[in-house]
């Protein structure tokens, strides 16, 4: 019998040890099974090509997302990348010493040198100035490799000369007293003299002659032009500049030869026949040439002699020019890109002889990339010693393409670095029917896979077996199939980017299923689109399963709040733009309603600048649905600048507009905050689709507390106006943070609390009956997180859990937002180590699983923090009943556990938001984080209590069960035999 017990114990320990690792840890070979990360750059602003015989060919780019990166010129892969701060915009990049790339950022305040091969920062210099101004970066032409030279920087009204070796400031000239806005820094023929030119008034041109070595101001010339100057200066050559006059009807040529300033003007009408639309000079660097853009037409003009102008070429289609490129000694070329239907026509022309072409190619490019915004040209020597060219194209959708010899060599979808918002869509249902051969093939693969897993578990797998196991997991996980799975892990992530392009990303592996540049995204004279948000429009479940789901994309023309609105309806399965509306009423706010029609299209109300409500979809059925719920539609608006919060409801149909789908609104309530003491900085509300499993919360001693559950609650945070700037600009005595919880139906303030000595920024998340917010405590010099939980005291007579179980309660009694609620608010504050960029909360299909806060930290990682740590009922010495309930003893700080980072060791650079999506499996939440990078993962706050993991070893479990059966049978035989022998004795 003792032998039997020992055998059982040994087998049990073996089974537990073999299966324990699936629930409590993540091994290196498991990374990538449930998560993925993609790295992007953003829309390129500057590009520098670098080729060396010994090193790898690369192109260095800087982008609108404040990224500087080095890319492999052959494949477009990232060699190295640095993401600067959100306010550290890059103004320019240049090569120095043949081994560094220098970047100027923050309006000329920061100059940094990066090592070209590995991207390590060599030095950084802070250039302090006086007044904000345009920033300029110039590396003199006399630069020689490994020889110190100066880097000239203009910013904040100061001109600096900086050493290229160590970043030390050699000299500085402050031009604040002259009130000159420097436009260009010009060097004449590799001399030691530079010229800083600009405007000190709308009619005065200034030129400063400066010695590069000593920083001595040699001369200061001025010239006055009665016609005035408009726009930027464009350098045609070392001594000729061009700009427009104040009326934008004349070209102004500024000649700087022989140290004198000569100004001539020529009517544009003498060069261009049709002058309709906006007129501007294209800011490109073409030696001897400049381009005038009238509407979308381009005219190239050559400057001859003392200011004589000659039209070189007229381009009537959409076209883009590159800067001039030195091809050989004294020979310059430039690229001209024109759109011709679905093709892009790339021409490389000689500057001196514009009619001759180096290359003339037609390139097929996806039409959903839009037009070419910028082109950067690079030359190389072919094997036959002739000149070859490659061009880097920046497209309208912010993608980056390298073209060479008429083909697209590689492309990058860098528009995904500027995501505006995200919604999800279910995949199609998998079609039934599988071939016998496929089943047999899958069975063989299944057996081989589990044999390899068994070898890995027993630690007898070779390195080849380990690699095969990893590849098998990635291939056999079915995570990239284009159909729904029973756990709800496979979905489409529909993302809207700043450029107005929609992408459908597969949640399994992050690949792009389809992409579409919206029709209204093309910039024109009448409309400069600005896309605001994306909403679920149609999500078929029961009544319209034959319909594809679709989304609504909302935008407006220009930056003005009363600009015309843009609407687009897109099929999420195919990416087809079902319909679109442009130049409609203005759009200030979009209110998704909790009602759907017979085709399961969700009703939306769009609020315009006149506070009128417009119903979509515009059908008679939608009107009838709205009329039946007319008195139950409420929304709110927050005017942060004036400190006013208002509640609105529908009043009647619009009187002055013949539109059955237009309704006037009325103000139901308003809260006016004192402007001298409070300024609104943050708001938060519950998700419309959040599921709450139960209103009752069983606490210690079998008591019941009832959560105050309402989707009409708004969290509002205000700070003292003096402390609304950056942290540290005011003292704790002049700072306070006030938080409100407001019912948006009647405007009643349910909770108000003041944090003295605290300030923003505030990040908050609202879920169920609680809100968590993050802020900075100036007194303690630390970040804090606070929690507020609201409970319904009107059900205080139902605190007995047994009444809840047997059904003796009044939970079915109607509740009205107009009745005064009896509530109890509990709150608690904790110190938190990190600054926060974004905060979200997990969500599950039934709301049963415990919650975790997903906190985007300052180091661009996502921390999964258990909500139990933010329980306001925590105390230093919890009672035994509270301990059994799971209440954690109180500490002053929230724990940061390295194993709880959802991103592991990865970073989501430029993190801006975290979106959570419930899976069908109750234990699992899908989380998608976006910024410059994208990251997706599955999160199980209470572990996978309702399923086995994907790599669970069924073979080992089967072997263990068989071994147990054999052991039981063997011990039974031995026991019977021993018992028989004992009887014979």
XYZ file of C-alpha atoms in Angstrom, residues 46-747:
702
model
C 13.716 65.320 -44.829
C 15.846 62.594 -46.389
C 19.610 62.192 -46.878
C 21.182 59.388 -48.912
C 24.490 57.906 -47.826
C 26.534 55.425 -49.819
C 30.031 54.202 -49.066
C 32.141 51.458 -50.550
C 32.865 49.893 -47.186
C 29.543 50.485 -45.404
C 25.941 49.644 -46.115
C 23.837 51.908 -48.299
C 21.294 53.810 -46.263
C 18.924 56.740 -46.260
C 18.425 58.880 -43.160
C 14.966 60.392 -42.750
C 13.210 62.674 -40.276
C 9.435 62.675 -39.984
C 6.454 64.655 -38.755
C 6.189 62.251 -35.791
C 9.558 63.590 -34.532
C 11.439 60.467 -35.603
C 14.950 60.320 -37.019
C 15.891 56.967 -38.503
C 18.365 55.204 -40.768
C 16.860 52.828 -43.339
C 18.435 50.103 -45.430
C 18.417 51.428 -48.974
C 17.965 47.921 -50.396
C 14.978 46.693 -48.376
C 13.648 49.663 -46.395
C 14.310 48.010 -43.037
C 15.185 50.124 -40.011
C 18.889 50.134 -39.060
C 18.301 52.436 -36.113
C 15.663 54.880 -34.995
C 15.150 57.570 -32.350
C 11.757 58.984 -31.380
C 12.111 62.446 -29.893
C 9.603 64.038 -27.543
C 6.125 65.124 -28.661
C 7.183 68.806 -28.624
C 10.633 68.175 -30.108
C 9.811 68.732 -33.775
C 12.726 68.159 -36.163
C 13.604 71.241 -38.236
C 16.399 69.788 -40.358
C 19.110 67.132 -40.737
C 22.554 67.210 -42.361
C 25.670 65.021 -42.669
C 28.917 66.210 -41.070
C 32.433 64.790 -41.046
C 31.263 61.907 -43.217
C 30.288 59.862 -40.123
C 27.700 61.900 -38.225
C 24.206 63.079 -38.971
C 23.139 66.210 -37.087
C 19.527 67.076 -36.319
C 18.073 70.437 -35.339
C 14.824 70.377 -33.380
C 12.527 72.312 -31.034
C 12.565 75.485 -33.172
C 16.347 75.601 -33.167
C 16.887 74.884 -29.467
C 18.444 71.405 -29.668
C 21.289 70.340 -31.927
C 22.289 66.676 -31.757
C 24.899 64.562 -33.541
C 24.176 60.876 -34.174
C 26.715 58.247 -35.135
C 25.773 57.153 -38.644
C 26.486 53.379 -38.385
C 24.693 52.618 -35.105
C 22.653 55.733 -34.270
C 24.328 56.423 -30.921
C 24.126 60.073 -29.869
C 27.616 61.590 -29.964
C 26.792 64.974 -28.447
C 23.859 67.257 -27.709
C 23.835 71.037 -27.427
C 21.116 73.286 -26.081
C 21.052 76.572 -27.991
C 19.375 79.162 -25.851
C 17.741 82.119 -27.552
C 15.465 85.001 -26.756
C 12.420 85.157 -29.040
C 10.772 82.325 -31.001
C 11.639 82.437 -34.695
C 12.144 80.313 -37.761
C 14.958 77.747 -37.392
C 17.649 77.114 -39.996
C 20.493 74.585 -40.253
C 23.519 74.988 -42.553
C 26.681 72.902 -42.886
C 29.219 74.938 -44.915
C 30.322 73.546 -48.266
C 34.004 73.505 -47.261
C 33.330 70.488 -45.050
C 36.009 67.816 -45.310
C 35.937 64.426 -43.638
C 37.668 64.272 -40.241
C 38.325 68.035 -40.250
C 36.546 70.233 -37.744
C 34.072 72.644 -39.214
C 31.317 74.830 -37.871
C 27.623 74.084 -38.042
C 25.532 77.214 -38.442
C 22.191 77.300 -36.643
C 19.631 80.078 -36.508
C 16.844 79.810 -33.971
C 15.136 81.916 -31.307
C 16.461 85.079 -33.021
C 20.086 84.008 -32.467
C 22.732 82.762 -34.902
C 25.080 80.111 -33.466
C 28.258 78.524 -34.770
C 28.717 75.049 -33.276
C 31.739 72.740 -33.475
C 31.003 69.540 -35.376
C 33.422 67.521 -33.197
C 32.055 68.109 -29.715
C 29.021 70.374 -30.083
C 30.610 73.347 -28.320
C 29.240 76.774 -29.231
C 32.056 78.736 -30.903
C 30.241 82.049 -31.204
C 26.758 83.523 -30.981
C 25.089 86.584 -32.506
C 21.842 87.873 -31.024
C 19.665 89.574 -33.663
C 16.788 90.395 -31.326
C 17.505 94.135 -31.324
C 17.330 94.232 -35.113
C 13.921 92.519 -35.110
C 14.899 90.570 -38.198
C 13.205 87.308 -39.166
C 16.079 85.446 -40.853
C 14.878 83.458 -43.891
C 18.107 82.099 -45.390
C 21.759 81.552 -44.526
C 23.901 81.714 -47.668
C 27.575 80.864 -48.190
C 29.375 82.256 -51.208
C 31.659 79.857 -53.077
C 33.211 78.089 -50.055
C 34.433 81.377 -48.606
C 34.763 82.288 -44.923
C 31.881 84.736 -45.240
C 28.224 83.915 -44.840
C 25.165 86.046 -45.423
C 22.070 85.921 -43.210
C 19.109 87.474 -45.007
C 15.536 88.143 -43.932
C 12.871 90.750 -43.267
C 12.720 93.233 -40.409
C 9.361 94.634 -41.542
C 6.829 93.885 -44.290
C 8.676 96.308 -46.581
C 12.343 96.074 -45.461
C 14.920 93.468 -46.501
C 18.038 92.941 -44.347
C 21.392 91.349 -45.129
C 24.055 90.531 -42.513
C 27.589 89.733 -43.629
C 29.323 87.558 -41.000
C 32.789 86.032 -40.678
C 32.352 82.278 -40.075
C 35.536 81.792 -38.057
C 35.245 84.709 -35.648
C 31.520 85.436 -35.680
C 32.242 89.106 -36.415
C 29.379 91.063 -37.940
C 31.159 92.656 -40.917
C 28.313 94.555 -42.585
C 24.601 95.122 -42.308
C 22.738 96.199 -45.454
C 19.062 97.063 -45.777
C 16.771 97.755 -48.698
C 13.169 98.921 -48.813
C 10.511 97.730 -51.240
C 7.258 99.671 -51.271
C 5.277 96.743 -52.663
C 5.992 94.701 -49.536
C 7.037 91.058 -49.208
C 4.819 88.008 -48.818
C 5.721 84.396 -48.165
C 9.135 82.821 -47.801
C 12.345 83.593 -49.621
C 13.463 80.998 -52.153
C 17.150 80.798 -53.012
C 17.756 80.514 -56.755
C 21.534 80.828 -56.480
C 24.122 82.127 -54.027
C 23.254 85.729 -54.876
C 19.682 85.653 -56.206
C 16.539 85.286 -54.099
C 12.893 85.250 -55.132
C 9.682 85.964 -53.234
C 6.204 87.415 -53.815
C 5.009 90.929 -53.159
C 2.253 91.721 -50.678
C -0.493 91.393 -53.319
C 0.898 88.065 -54.608
C 0.596 89.389 -58.132
C 4.298 90.183 -58.720
C 7.520 88.216 -58.444
C 10.218 90.037 -56.480
C 13.823 89.239 -57.453
C 16.474 90.211 -54.905
C 20.024 90.423 -56.270
C 22.924 90.344 -53.774
C 25.859 90.645 -56.168
C 28.889 92.828 -55.329
C 27.690 93.419 -51.764
C 24.740 95.517 -52.911
C 21.035 94.770 -52.736
C 19.039 95.127 -55.941
C 15.287 94.551 -56.015
C 13.275 94.007 -59.188
C 9.663 92.998 -59.705
C 7.919 91.248 -62.565
C 4.138 90.751 -62.902
C 3.240 87.080 -62.735
C 0.696 87.649 -65.486
C 3.618 88.171 -67.913
C 4.730 84.583 -67.278
C 1.504 82.726 -66.582
C -1.653 83.183 -68.619
C -4.361 81.952 -66.230
C -4.137 83.264 -62.670
C -6.928 81.522 -60.804
C -6.578 80.137 -57.322
C -3.784 80.456 -54.788
C -0.277 81.470 -55.871
C 2.895 80.343 -54.128
C 6.568 79.783 -54.853
C 7.514 76.146 -54.314
C 10.290 75.995 -51.648
C 12.663 73.751 -53.604
C 16.399 74.190 -54.139
C 16.893 74.414 -57.901
C 20.059 76.192 -58.941
C 19.093 78.894 -61.421
C 15.422 77.843 -61.436
C 12.372 78.302 -59.289
C 8.806 77.025 -59.548
C 5.562 78.975 -59.229
C 2.448 77.023 -58.282
C -0.923 78.425 -59.313
C -3.682 76.200 -57.948
C -2.371 72.767 -59.063
C -0.405 73.967 -62.107
C 3.367 74.311 -61.963
C 5.455 76.793 -63.956
C 9.259 76.577 -63.995
C 11.091 79.891 -64.412
C 14.782 80.527 -65.013
C 16.553 83.638 -63.724
C 18.979 85.074 -66.273
C 21.447 87.912 -65.985
C 20.407 90.751 -63.686
C 16.894 89.461 -63.071
C 15.481 88.573 -66.452
C 12.920 85.752 -66.176
C 12.332 83.010 -68.719
C 9.609 80.333 -68.588
C 11.251 76.931 -68.973
C 8.298 74.586 -68.617
C 4.574 74.596 -67.848
C 3.086 71.530 -66.169
C -0.696 71.336 -66.046
C -1.065 68.060 -64.141
C -0.324 67.347 -60.473
C 3.478 67.467 -60.181
C 6.232 67.467 -57.565
C 9.850 68.643 -57.843
C 12.939 67.461 -56.003
C 15.905 69.592 -54.971
C 18.834 69.910 -57.342
C 21.359 67.054 -57.158
C 25.025 67.282 -58.169
C 25.530 64.495 -60.712
C 29.005 65.319 -61.937
C 31.341 68.303 -61.955
C 29.236 71.357 -62.719
C 26.219 69.268 -63.761
C 23.005 69.438 -61.721
C 19.816 67.414 -62.142
C 16.362 67.394 -60.590
C 13.452 64.947 -60.548
C 9.988 65.822 -61.780
C 7.116 63.519 -60.802
C 3.755 63.797 -62.590
C 0.536 61.822 -62.141
C -1.010 60.257 -65.207
C -3.988 58.116 -64.218
C -2.805 55.038 -62.332
C 0.819 55.718 -63.302
C 3.475 58.040 -61.959
C 5.739 59.600 -64.555
C 9.270 60.122 -63.197
C 11.652 62.304 -65.180
C 15.180 63.342 -64.226
C 16.216 66.503 -66.082
C 19.342 68.608 -66.332
C 19.017 71.990 -64.665
C 21.021 73.792 -67.377
C 19.239 71.991 -70.207
C 15.707 71.276 -69.019
C 14.621 69.773 -72.326
C 17.076 66.852 -71.979
C 16.240 63.874 -69.766
C 18.531 61.538 -67.873
C 15.714 59.065 -67.339
C 12.050 58.954 -68.290
C 10.041 56.224 -66.547
C 6.419 55.253 -65.914
C 5.825 53.556 -62.560
C 2.663 51.725 -61.550
C 1.657 52.727 -57.999
C -1.411 51.743 -56.009
C -4.048 54.425 -56.536
C -4.977 54.358 -52.847
C -1.652 55.932 -51.967
C -2.786 59.258 -53.383
C -0.491 61.820 -54.958
C 3.241 62.292 -54.477
C 3.887 64.927 -51.805
C 7.712 64.984 -51.840
C 10.483 63.430 -53.865
C 14.139 62.976 -52.875
C 16.617 62.122 -55.642
C 19.789 60.059 -55.394
C 22.307 59.107 -58.079
C 24.686 56.172 -58.416
C 27.171 54.856 -60.967
C 26.097 51.807 -62.917
C 28.434 49.024 -63.984
C 28.703 50.612 -67.459
C 29.847 53.875 -65.769
C 26.626 55.667 -66.688
C 24.483 57.533 -64.203
C 21.579 55.789 -62.565
C 18.942 57.340 -60.315
C 16.679 56.223 -57.511
C 13.938 58.348 -55.987
C 12.349 58.283 -52.563
C 8.668 59.220 -52.823
C 6.513 60.486 -49.948
C 2.891 59.795 -50.799
C -0.343 61.497 -49.780
C -1.167 58.635 -47.395
C 2.246 59.208 -45.672
C 3.703 55.994 -47.106
C 7.332 55.882 -48.241
C 8.407 54.301 -51.540
C 11.785 53.784 -53.178
C 11.607 53.571 -56.980
C 14.416 52.577 -59.300
C 14.492 51.580 -62.959
C 10.745 51.973 -63.304
C 9.880 49.658 -60.402
C 8.938 50.065 -56.759
C 11.887 48.505 -54.893
C 10.236 48.682 -51.478
C 7.469 50.506 -49.674
C 6.662 51.350 -46.065
C 3.173 52.078 -44.709
C 4.367 54.819 -42.386
C 0.921 56.397 -42.278
C 0.207 53.879 -39.510
C 2.411 55.995 -37.235
C -0.344 58.636 -37.076
C -3.481 56.714 -36.099
C -6.439 58.869 -35.051
C -8.743 56.161 -33.698
C -9.542 52.443 -33.847
C -12.683 50.291 -34.060
C -12.978 46.536 -34.488
C -14.953 44.370 -36.863
C -15.769 40.684 -36.772
C -14.364 38.465 -39.505
C -16.639 36.422 -41.801
C -17.947 33.086 -40.598
C -15.817 30.178 -41.814
C -17.348 28.195 -44.647
C -18.008 24.534 -43.939
C -16.425 21.687 -45.848
C -12.866 20.346 -45.562
C -11.156 17.847 -47.847
C -10.090 14.391 -46.605
C -6.509 15.029 -47.735
C -6.346 18.204 -45.668
C -7.635 16.363 -42.586
C -5.039 13.616 -43.019
C -2.280 16.174 -43.543
C -3.336 18.098 -40.433
C -3.461 14.858 -38.418
C 0.097 13.977 -39.401
C 1.266 17.485 -38.538
C -0.583 17.266 -35.214
C 1.147 14.024 -34.282
C 4.565 15.306 -35.348
C 4.002 18.530 -33.431
C 3.069 16.836 -30.185
C 6.030 14.489 -30.525
C 8.315 17.515 -30.776
C 6.579 19.147 -27.781
C 7.102 15.973 -25.767
C 10.813 16.019 -26.604
C 10.945 19.647 -25.535
C 9.181 18.909 -22.236
C 11.582 16.042 -21.491
C 14.513 18.351 -22.393
C 15.853 16.057 -25.091
C 15.053 18.340 -28.035
C 17.914 19.467 -30.258
C 18.295 23.129 -31.335
C 16.729 22.159 -34.677
C 13.763 20.684 -32.834
C 13.355 23.868 -30.762
C 13.324 25.975 -33.952
C 10.826 23.573 -35.521
C 8.587 23.848 -32.439
C 8.606 27.659 -32.674
C 7.831 27.648 -36.407
C 5.108 25.072 -35.869
C 3.487 27.212 -33.179
C 3.489 30.273 -35.389
C 2.049 28.393 -38.371
C -0.427 26.093 -36.658
C -1.953 28.640 -34.288
C -4.616 29.538 -36.893
C -4.315 33.108 -35.684
C -3.957 34.530 -39.202
C -6.994 32.848 -40.800
C -9.527 35.157 -42.437
C -12.503 33.763 -40.530
C -13.948 33.931 -37.034
C -12.730 31.605 -34.314
C -14.858 30.253 -31.482
C -12.812 32.168 -28.882
C -13.206 35.533 -30.625
C -9.454 36.204 -30.881
C -9.405 36.850 -34.623
C -10.769 40.270 -35.535
C -10.181 43.135 -37.936
C -8.731 46.299 -36.454
C -10.065 49.187 -38.552
C -7.751 52.156 -38.009
C -8.104 55.719 -39.284
C -4.898 57.673 -39.906
C -4.243 61.389 -39.992
C -3.949 61.338 -43.786
C -7.526 60.042 -44.151
C -6.554 56.490 -45.009
C -8.279 53.460 -43.533
C -6.387 50.243 -42.801
C -7.801 46.864 -41.836
C -5.236 45.019 -39.709
C -5.617 41.348 -38.850
C -5.428 40.917 -35.089
C -3.616 37.608 -35.464
C -0.393 38.832 -37.047
C -0.916 42.537 -37.754
C -0.831 42.205 -41.531
C -2.724 44.695 -43.677
C -5.829 43.013 -45.090
C -6.895 46.070 -47.106
C -6.306 49.809 -47.173
C -8.196 52.694 -48.732
C -7.515 56.400 -49.036
C -10.911 58.034 -48.636
C -12.208 59.860 -51.680
C -12.628 63.127 -49.778
C -9.048 63.007 -48.435
C -7.552 64.730 -51.480
C -6.643 68.286 -50.598
C -8.108 70.953 -52.854
C -8.619 74.699 -52.979
C -12.119 74.295 -51.570
C -11.343 71.804 -48.806
C -8.339 70.731 -46.737
C -9.703 67.551 -45.093
C -9.161 66.891 -41.404
C -10.441 63.509 -40.268
C -11.846 63.426 -36.748
C -13.035 59.958 -35.793
C -14.367 56.557 -36.843
C -17.536 54.858 -35.551
C -19.291 51.503 -35.843
C -22.047 51.951 -38.421
C -23.411 48.501 -39.192
C -22.542 45.360 -37.218
C -24.799 42.514 -38.411
C -25.550 39.765 -35.881
C -29.012 38.298 -36.301
C -31.370 40.206 -38.582
C -28.913 41.089 -41.372
C -26.288 38.341 -41.481
C -26.072 38.632 -45.270
C -24.853 42.230 -44.908
C -21.192 43.137 -44.447
C -20.299 45.251 -41.415
C -19.375 48.872 -42.098
C -17.948 51.924 -40.368
C -18.668 55.647 -40.445
C -15.731 58.051 -40.847
C -16.330 61.699 -39.916
C -14.194 64.687 -40.833
C -14.378 68.361 -41.683
C -12.830 70.830 -44.103
C -10.084 72.913 -42.506
C -9.399 73.715 -38.866
C -12.453 75.887 -38.273
C -15.155 74.326 -36.096
C -17.888 75.542 -38.464
C -16.208 74.107 -41.571
C -18.257 71.793 -43.841
C -18.416 68.176 -42.685
C -17.233 65.043 -44.475
C -18.814 61.602 -44.123
C -17.692 58.287 -45.553
C -19.222 54.814 -45.165
C -16.803 51.923 -45.705
C -17.322 48.136 -45.899
C -14.992 46.554 -43.324
C -14.666 43.230 -45.198
C -13.589 44.615 -48.568
C -12.566 48.221 -47.893
C -15.059 49.430 -50.500
C -16.306 52.959 -49.942
C -20.069 52.394 -49.970
C -20.961 56.076 -50.106
C -19.607 59.459 -49.097
C -20.925 62.941 -48.455
C -18.860 66.107 -48.653
C -19.541 69.761 -47.972
C -22.460 68.922 -45.679
C -23.388 70.725 -42.464
C -20.623 71.337 -39.933
C -19.820 68.590 -37.412
C -18.939 69.478 -33.828
C -19.967 66.275 -32.096
C -21.077 62.760 -33.007
C -23.519 60.967 -30.653
C -23.894 57.200 -31.307
C -27.369 56.173 -30.109
C -28.139 52.754 -28.556
C -30.692 52.012 -31.287
C -30.412 50.079 -34.552
C -32.778 49.700 -37.500
C -33.895 46.494 -39.239
C -30.572 46.242 -41.119
C -28.695 46.726 -37.813
C -27.391 50.130 -38.799
C -26.705 52.118 -35.643
C -28.433 55.491 -35.375
C -26.148 58.515 -34.956
C -26.830 62.168 -34.218
C -24.382 64.726 -35.612
C -24.352 68.120 -33.883
C -23.456 71.143 -36.030
C -22.086 74.572 -35.098
C -25.632 75.963 -34.623
C -26.386 73.213 -32.055
C -28.755 71.492 -34.442
C -28.951 67.698 -34.473
C -28.854 65.738 -37.745
C -30.009 62.117 -37.798
C -28.190 59.372 -39.703
C -29.072 57.085 -41.441
C -31.558 59.348 -43.146
C -34.400 56.866 -43.561
C -38.046 56.848 -42.550
C -37.404 53.853 -40.282
C -34.687 55.770 -38.427
C -37.079 58.700 -37.977
C -39.747 56.458 -36.456
C -37.222 54.871 -34.068
C -35.997 58.278 -32.948
C -39.521 59.621 -32.490
C -40.346 56.740 -30.150
C -37.285 57.567 -28.016
C -37.382 61.335 -28.557
C -37.648 62.271 -24.882
C -34.839 59.877 -23.839
C -32.050 61.343 -25.965
C -29.552 63.461 -24.009
C -25.996 64.554 -24.609
C -23.508 66.988 -23.152
C -20.919 69.461 -24.413
C -17.805 70.779 -22.704
C -16.441 74.247 -23.532
C -13.011 73.991 -21.959
C -11.932 77.565 -22.760
C -14.958 79.188 -21.123
C -15.370 76.584 -18.364
C -18.967 75.695 -19.243
C -20.563 72.233 -19.263
C -24.019 71.935 -20.789
C -26.639 69.232 -21.112
C -28.823 69.082 -24.219
C -31.896 67.261 -25.484
C -33.979 67.270 -28.651
C -36.637 69.972 -28.993
C -38.390 69.777 -32.378
C -37.743 69.631 -36.118
C -35.711 72.462 -37.607
C -37.978 75.316 -38.655
C -35.690 77.279 -40.978
C -34.374 74.195 -42.810
C -36.474 71.945 -45.043
C -34.958 68.747 -43.691
C -36.957 66.033 -41.913
C -33.756 64.691 -40.364
C -32.746 67.983 -38.747
C -33.770 68.761 -35.179
C -33.351 71.748 -32.944
C -31.880 71.186 -29.508
C -32.472 72.820 -26.165
C -30.235 73.370 -23.151
C -31.444 71.270 -20.223
C -28.838 72.366 -17.692
C -25.490 74.122 -17.482
C -22.602 74.312 -15.036
C -20.433 77.429 -15.167
C -17.117 77.057 -13.407
C -15.367 80.166 -12.027
C -12.722 81.080 -14.595
C -10.466 82.689 -11.972
C -10.122 79.441 -9.993
C -10.803 76.481 -12.301
C -9.824 75.469 -15.821
C -11.055 72.260 -17.455
C -8.232 69.937 -18.542
C -9.722 66.419 -18.763
C -12.978 64.484 -19.110
C -13.826 60.779 -19.136
C -16.983 58.728 -19.606
C -17.955 55.074 -19.645
C -17.788 53.001 -22.813
C -21.191 52.607 -24.425
C -20.670 48.877 -24.992
C -19.318 48.056 -21.521
C -20.968 45.021 -19.917
C -21.537 44.916 -16.143
C -22.115 41.414 -14.838
C -23.869 42.342 -11.600
C -24.795 45.447 -9.697
C -24.302 43.741 -6.362
C -20.902 43.524 -4.712
C -20.595 41.077 -1.832
C -18.247 42.422 0.829
C -17.073 41.156 4.205
C -19.570 39.589 6.617
C -21.830 38.614 3.698
C -23.060 42.173 3.308
C -23.980 43.527 -0.113
C -23.086 46.912 -1.594
C -24.879 48.009 -4.755
C -22.864 49.738 -7.446
C -24.305 52.978 -8.802
C -24.400 51.907 -12.447
C -25.258 54.569 -14.997
C -24.031 55.267 -18.514
C -24.936 58.933 -18.011
C -21.991 59.787 -15.769
C -19.186 62.176 -16.686
C -15.859 62.618 -14.930
C -14.467 66.157 -15.115
C -11.103 67.455 -13.876
C -10.141 71.115 -13.423
C -6.991 72.826 -12.178
C -6.071 76.306 -11.040
C -5.449 78.528 -14.101
C -1.950 79.355 -12.826
C -0.997 75.674 -12.755
C -2.468 74.744 -16.143
C 0.998 74.861 -17.739
C 3.878 72.451 -17.303
C 4.707 70.856 -13.975
C 6.796 73.141 -11.781
C 5.600 76.474 -13.167
C 3.668 77.260 -9.955
C 4.006 76.632 -6.246
C 1.864 74.073 -4.348
C 0.036 76.921 -2.604
C -1.245 78.233 -5.958
C -2.207 74.813 -7.297
C -5.229 72.603 -6.812
C -7.004 69.873 -8.689
C -10.802 69.559 -8.487
C -12.627 66.481 -9.773
C -16.358 66.098 -10.409
C -18.702 63.225 -11.186
C -21.719 64.667 -13.009
C -24.995 63.118 -14.168
C -25.357 64.367 -17.751
C -29.160 63.937 -17.820
C -29.949 66.450 -15.086
C -26.568 68.127 -14.451
